[in-house]
Amino acid sequence: MRGPSATRVLWAALALLVVLHLGVLAGIGWAAMPAVTAGEPREVTFAPWILGGAGVVAAVWLMRRAPHRLVWILAVAAFEGVFLGGLATYFEGVFPGVVMQVAFAILSPAAAALAMMAIPRIRNGGRTVRMVAIAGASYLLFALHNVALSGMPFLPEGTSWGQAAPKVASLPLGVVITIPVVLLTSYALTVTLEQVLCPAAREPAPRRAWQSALGIMLTIIGCSAIVPRVRTTRSLTFDNG
């Protein structure tokens, strides 16, 4: 019995990424609401990332009891988004110009990885090709996130590009930190996608597309614990289904 094709997994992951981004927006709005009302950027609430984290744990527990229920998979992605959005906004209020940039550095590779791996030439290339393509697209999306922030007048001044943070070699601290973060997250997602999409690296039992896609999304929240072992001595060939 064959596992899910690369195309099905990528489409499922894209759908979960949309859900996650909506959760992020909800977490940002929820956390920033007291600050907007009070007119004080530091008056943010920690409730979204606390409840979002608890929601992820609860949804994962329910998903383990009913692993084929799509609603719990969607719930994990949504609560993960609320957690990330709330966490980034809360600590952005405490440490302006740093945490929001790190959040962008984690989310950008997720979108970039799905887009790049949807291109057969990149998906079937060597790991170096995949890594360079995903990292390059990640930095582009990171820049676009900041361009979008600069067009939002309701946000505190200096939010885009982390300008409110201290400078290191004339660059905002948040931007300096994101340079290695983007690379590490891109690598983690590259290896995770190899594990999910490559028939030679799959677990013996086939995994459903939505469950595989959820593994990609969870890499965003804990990539160091989820990076799988993959053969590095040869180029992997993917099932394009």
Short mmCIF file of C-alpha atoms in Angstrom, two decimals:
data_model
loop_
_atom_site.label_atom_id
_atom_site.label_comp_id
_atom_site.label_asym_id
_atom_site.label_seq_id
_atom_site.Cartn_x
_atom_site.Cartn_y
_atom_site.Cartn_z
CA MET A 1 0.00 0.00 0.00
CA ARG A 2 1.48 3.34 -1.07
CA GLY A 3 1.77 6.39 1.12
CA PRO A 4 0.44 9.80 0.11
CA SER A 5 1.94 11.41 -2.99
CA ALA A 6 4.11 14.50 -2.79
CA THR A 7 1.41 16.58 -4.47
CA ARG A 8 -1.28 15.61 -1.93
CA VAL A 9 1.02 16.24 1.03
CA LEU A 10 2.04 19.67 -0.30
CA TRP A 11 -1.57 20.73 -0.89
CA ALA A 12 -2.56 19.54 2.58
CA ALA A 13 0.41 21.39 4.10
CA LEU A 14 -0.54 24.54 2.19
CA ALA A 15 -4.08 24.36 3.60
CA LEU A 16 -2.71 23.92 7.13
CA LEU A 17 -0.33 26.83 6.59
CA VAL A 18 -3.30 29.05 5.69
CA VAL A 19 -5.08 27.93 8.87
CA LEU A 20 -1.91 28.56 10.87
CA HIS A 21 -1.53 32.07 9.43
CA LEU A 22 -5.14 32.89 10.28
CA GLY A 23 -4.43 31.69 13.81
CA VAL A 24 -1.35 33.92 13.92
CA LEU A 25 -3.41 36.94 12.91
CA ALA A 26 -5.99 36.09 15.58
CA GLY A 27 -3.23 35.74 18.20
CA ILE A 28 -1.68 39.07 17.22
CA GLY A 29 -5.01 40.88 17.33
CA TRP A 30 -5.98 39.31 20.66
CA ALA A 31 -2.62 40.06 22.31
CA ALA A 32 -2.45 43.63 20.97
CA MET A 33 -6.04 44.60 21.77
CA PRO A 34 -5.30 45.97 25.29
CA ALA A 35 -2.31 47.92 23.94
CA VAL A 36 -4.40 49.48 21.17
CA THR A 37 -7.14 50.38 23.64
CA ALA A 38 -4.73 51.89 26.18
CA GLY A 39 -2.46 53.50 23.58
CA GLU A 40 0.56 51.92 25.28
CA PRO A 41 2.57 49.34 23.24
CA ARG A 42 3.67 47.44 26.35
CA GLU A 43 0.10 46.82 27.53
CA VAL A 44 -0.15 43.47 25.74
CA THR A 45 -1.80 40.35 27.16
CA PHE A 46 -0.18 36.94 27.54
CA ALA A 47 -3.51 35.07 27.32
CA PRO A 48 -3.30 34.07 23.60
CA TRP A 49 0.01 32.24 23.78
CA ILE A 50 -0.87 30.54 27.06
CA LEU A 51 -4.27 29.37 25.80
CA GLY A 52 -2.88 28.69 22.32
CA GLY A 53 -0.20 26.41 23.77
CA ALA A 54 -2.77 24.62 25.92
CA GLY A 55 -4.97 24.27 22.83
CA VAL A 56 -2.15 22.63 20.88
CA VAL A 57 -1.58 20.11 23.68
CA ALA A 58 -5.31 19.34 23.96
CA ALA A 59 -5.79 19.04 20.20
CA VAL A 60 -2.77 16.72 19.87
CA TRP A 61 -4.15 14.53 22.67
CA LEU A 62 -7.54 14.34 20.96
CA MET A 63 -5.87 13.67 17.60
CA ARG A 64 -3.99 10.72 19.07
CA ARG A 65 -7.29 9.24 20.22
CA ALA A 66 -8.86 9.76 16.77
CA PRO A 67 -5.89 10.05 14.37
CA HIS A 68 -7.98 10.20 11.20
CA ARG A 69 -10.28 13.06 12.28
CA LEU A 70 -9.40 16.07 10.14
CA VAL A 71 -10.99 18.48 12.62
CA TRP A 72 -8.27 17.80 15.24
CA ILE A 73 -5.48 18.25 12.69
CA LEU A 74 -6.96 21.63 11.70
CA ALA A 75 -7.34 22.51 15.38
CA VAL A 76 -3.65 21.82 16.06
CA ALA A 77 -2.64 24.16 13.21
CA ALA A 78 -5.08 26.87 14.35
CA PHE A 79 -4.00 26.77 18.00
CA GLU A 80 -0.35 26.70 16.94
CA GLY A 81 -0.98 29.90 14.99
CA VAL A 82 -2.66 31.57 17.99
CA PHE A 83 0.28 30.49 20.16
CA LEU A 84 2.91 31.87 17.78
CA GLY A 85 1.02 35.11 17.09
CA GLY A 86 0.31 35.74 20.76
CA LEU A 87 3.84 34.86 21.84
CA ALA A 88 5.45 37.09 19.21
CA THR A 89 3.18 40.04 20.00
CA TYR A 90 3.57 39.72 23.78
CA PHE A 91 7.35 39.61 23.73
CA GLU A 92 7.51 42.22 20.98
CA GLY A 93 5.92 44.55 23.51
CA VAL A 94 8.52 43.54 26.10
CA PHE A 95 11.52 43.43 23.73
CA PRO A 96 10.60 45.73 20.81
CA GLY A 97 12.08 44.98 17.41
CA VAL A 98 13.31 41.45 18.09
CA VAL A 99 10.62 38.83 18.63
CA MET A 100 8.40 39.78 15.68
CA GLN A 101 11.40 39.48 13.37
CA VAL A 102 12.20 36.04 14.75
CA ALA A 103 8.58 34.99 14.21
CA PHE A 104 8.82 36.09 10.58
CA ALA A 105 12.09 34.17 10.27
CA ILE A 106 10.31 30.99 11.40
CA LEU A 107 7.11 31.39 9.36
CA SER A 108 8.74 32.53 6.10
CA PRO A 109 10.65 29.27 5.50
CA ALA A 110 7.42 27.29 5.91
CA ALA A 111 5.73 29.09 3.02
CA ALA A 112 8.96 29.10 1.00
CA ALA A 113 9.54 25.38 1.51
CA LEU A 114 6.07 24.44 0.24
CA ALA A 115 6.42 26.69 -2.80
CA MET A 116 9.90 25.43 -3.70
CA MET A 117 9.11 21.76 -3.14
CA ALA A 118 6.12 22.10 -5.45
CA ILE A 119 8.60 22.65 -8.31
CA PRO A 120 9.65 19.17 -9.56
CA ARG A 121 13.11 20.34 -10.65
CA ILE A 122 13.90 21.52 -7.13
CA ARG A 123 12.12 18.64 -5.38
CA ASN A 124 14.08 16.07 -7.39
CA GLY A 125 17.41 17.89 -7.07
CA GLY A 126 20.03 17.26 -4.42
CA ARG A 127 19.73 18.48 -0.85
CA THR A 128 21.99 21.44 -1.59
CA VAL A 129 19.68 22.57 -4.39
CA ARG A 130 16.63 22.28 -2.16
CA MET A 131 18.31 24.03 0.75
CA VAL A 132 19.57 26.97 -1.34
CA ALA A 133 16.19 27.40 -3.05
CA ILE A 134 14.22 27.29 0.21
CA ALA A 135 16.62 29.60 2.06
CA GLY A 136 16.66 32.13 -0.79
CA ALA A 137 12.87 32.19 -1.03
CA SER A 138 12.67 32.43 2.78
CA TYR A 139 14.76 35.59 2.90
CA LEU A 140 12.58 37.08 0.16
CA LEU A 141 9.39 36.31 2.09
CA PHE A 142 10.98 37.65 5.27
CA ALA A 143 11.60 40.95 3.47
CA LEU A 144 8.03 41.01 2.12
CA HIS A 145 6.65 40.51 5.64
CA ASN A 146 8.51 43.62 6.77
CA VAL A 147 7.43 45.61 3.73
CA ALA A 148 3.83 44.72 4.62
CA LEU A 149 4.39 45.86 8.22
CA SER A 150 5.68 49.23 7.06
CA GLY A 151 2.30 49.87 5.45
CA MET A 152 0.34 49.35 8.69
CA PRO A 153 0.07 52.76 10.39
CA PHE A 154 -1.73 51.37 13.47
CA LEU A 155 1.40 49.45 14.55
CA PRO A 156 3.98 51.11 16.85
CA GLU A 157 6.70 53.05 15.07
CA GLY A 158 9.80 50.97 14.39
CA THR A 159 7.98 47.63 14.18
CA SER A 160 9.02 46.93 10.58
CA TRP A 161 12.57 45.61 10.21
CA GLY A 162 12.89 45.64 14.01
CA GLN A 163 14.02 49.27 13.98
CA ALA A 164 13.10 49.70 17.64
CA ALA A 165 15.81 47.25 18.69
CA PRO A 166 19.46 48.08 19.45
CA LYS A 167 21.81 48.11 16.47
CA VAL A 168 24.61 45.65 15.76
CA ALA A 169 26.99 46.71 12.99
CA SER A 170 24.35 49.26 11.88
CA LEU A 171 21.70 46.52 11.61
CA PRO A 172 18.78 46.08 14.03
CA LEU A 173 19.39 43.25 16.49
CA GLY A 174 16.24 41.44 15.37
CA VAL A 175 17.42 41.30 11.76
CA VAL A 176 20.87 40.06 12.83
CA ILE A 177 19.30 37.23 14.85
CA THR A 178 17.04 36.19 11.98
CA ILE A 179 19.93 35.52 9.58
CA PRO A 180 20.90 32.19 11.23
CA VAL A 181 17.29 31.47 12.28
CA VAL A 182 16.11 31.47 8.65
CA LEU A 183 18.96 29.14 7.68
CA LEU A 184 18.33 26.69 10.52
CA THR A 185 14.57 26.63 9.96
CA SER A 186 15.07 26.18 6.21
CA TYR A 187 17.37 23.23 6.88
CA ALA A 188 14.94 21.66 9.35
CA LEU A 189 12.06 21.98 6.88
CA THR A 190 14.19 20.64 4.02
CA VAL A 191 15.03 17.50 5.96
CA THR A 192 11.47 17.09 7.24
CA LEU A 193 10.07 17.38 3.71
CA GLU A 194 12.58 14.79 2.51
CA GLN A 195 11.36 12.41 5.21
CA VAL A 196 7.70 13.04 4.40
CA LEU A 197 7.89 13.05 0.61
CA CYS A 198 10.62 10.53 -0.20
CA PRO A 199 9.36 6.94 -0.56
CA ALA A 200 12.78 5.54 0.40
CA ALA A 201 12.75 7.42 3.69
CA ARG A 202 9.15 6.75 4.72
CA GLU A 203 8.19 4.68 7.71
CA PRO A 204 7.04 1.14 6.79
CA ALA A 205 3.41 1.97 7.49
CA PRO A 206 2.00 4.53 5.01
CA ARG A 207 0.95 7.87 6.50
CA ARG A 208 -2.01 9.92 5.40
CA ALA A 209 -1.38 13.20 3.59
CA TRP A 210 -2.93 15.36 6.34
CA GLN A 211 -0.91 13.67 9.07
CA SER A 212 2.28 14.12 7.05
CA ALA A 213 1.38 17.76 6.43
CA LEU A 214 0.81 18.29 10.15
CA GLY A 215 4.34 17.00 10.79
CA ILE A 216 5.61 19.78 8.54
CA MET A 217 3.60 22.39 10.45
CA LEU A 218 4.81 21.13 13.83
CA THR A 219 8.38 21.53 12.60
CA ILE A 220 7.73 25.27 12.76
CA ILE A 221 7.09 25.12 16.50
CA GLY A 222 9.80 22.63 17.42
CA CYS A 223 12.11 21.89 14.50
CA SER A 224 15.03 20.77 16.61
CA ALA A 225 13.00 17.91 18.07
CA ILE A 226 11.31 16.84 14.85
CA VAL A 227 14.17 16.87 12.31
CA PRO A 228 14.31 13.24 11.15
CA ARG A 229 17.31 11.17 10.22
CA VAL A 230 17.70 11.10 6.46
CA ARG A 231 20.38 9.56 4.29
CA THR A 232 22.83 12.23 3.25
CA THR A 233 25.07 10.19 0.98
CA ARG A 234 22.87 10.40 -2.11
CA SER A 235 20.30 12.57 -3.82
CA LEU A 236 16.72 11.57 -2.99
CA THR A 237 14.10 11.02 -5.67
CA PHE A 238 10.51 11.92 -4.85
CA ASP A 239 7.19 10.34 -5.71
CA ASN A 240 5.42 13.08 -7.66
CA GLY A 241 2.11 11.17 -7.63
#
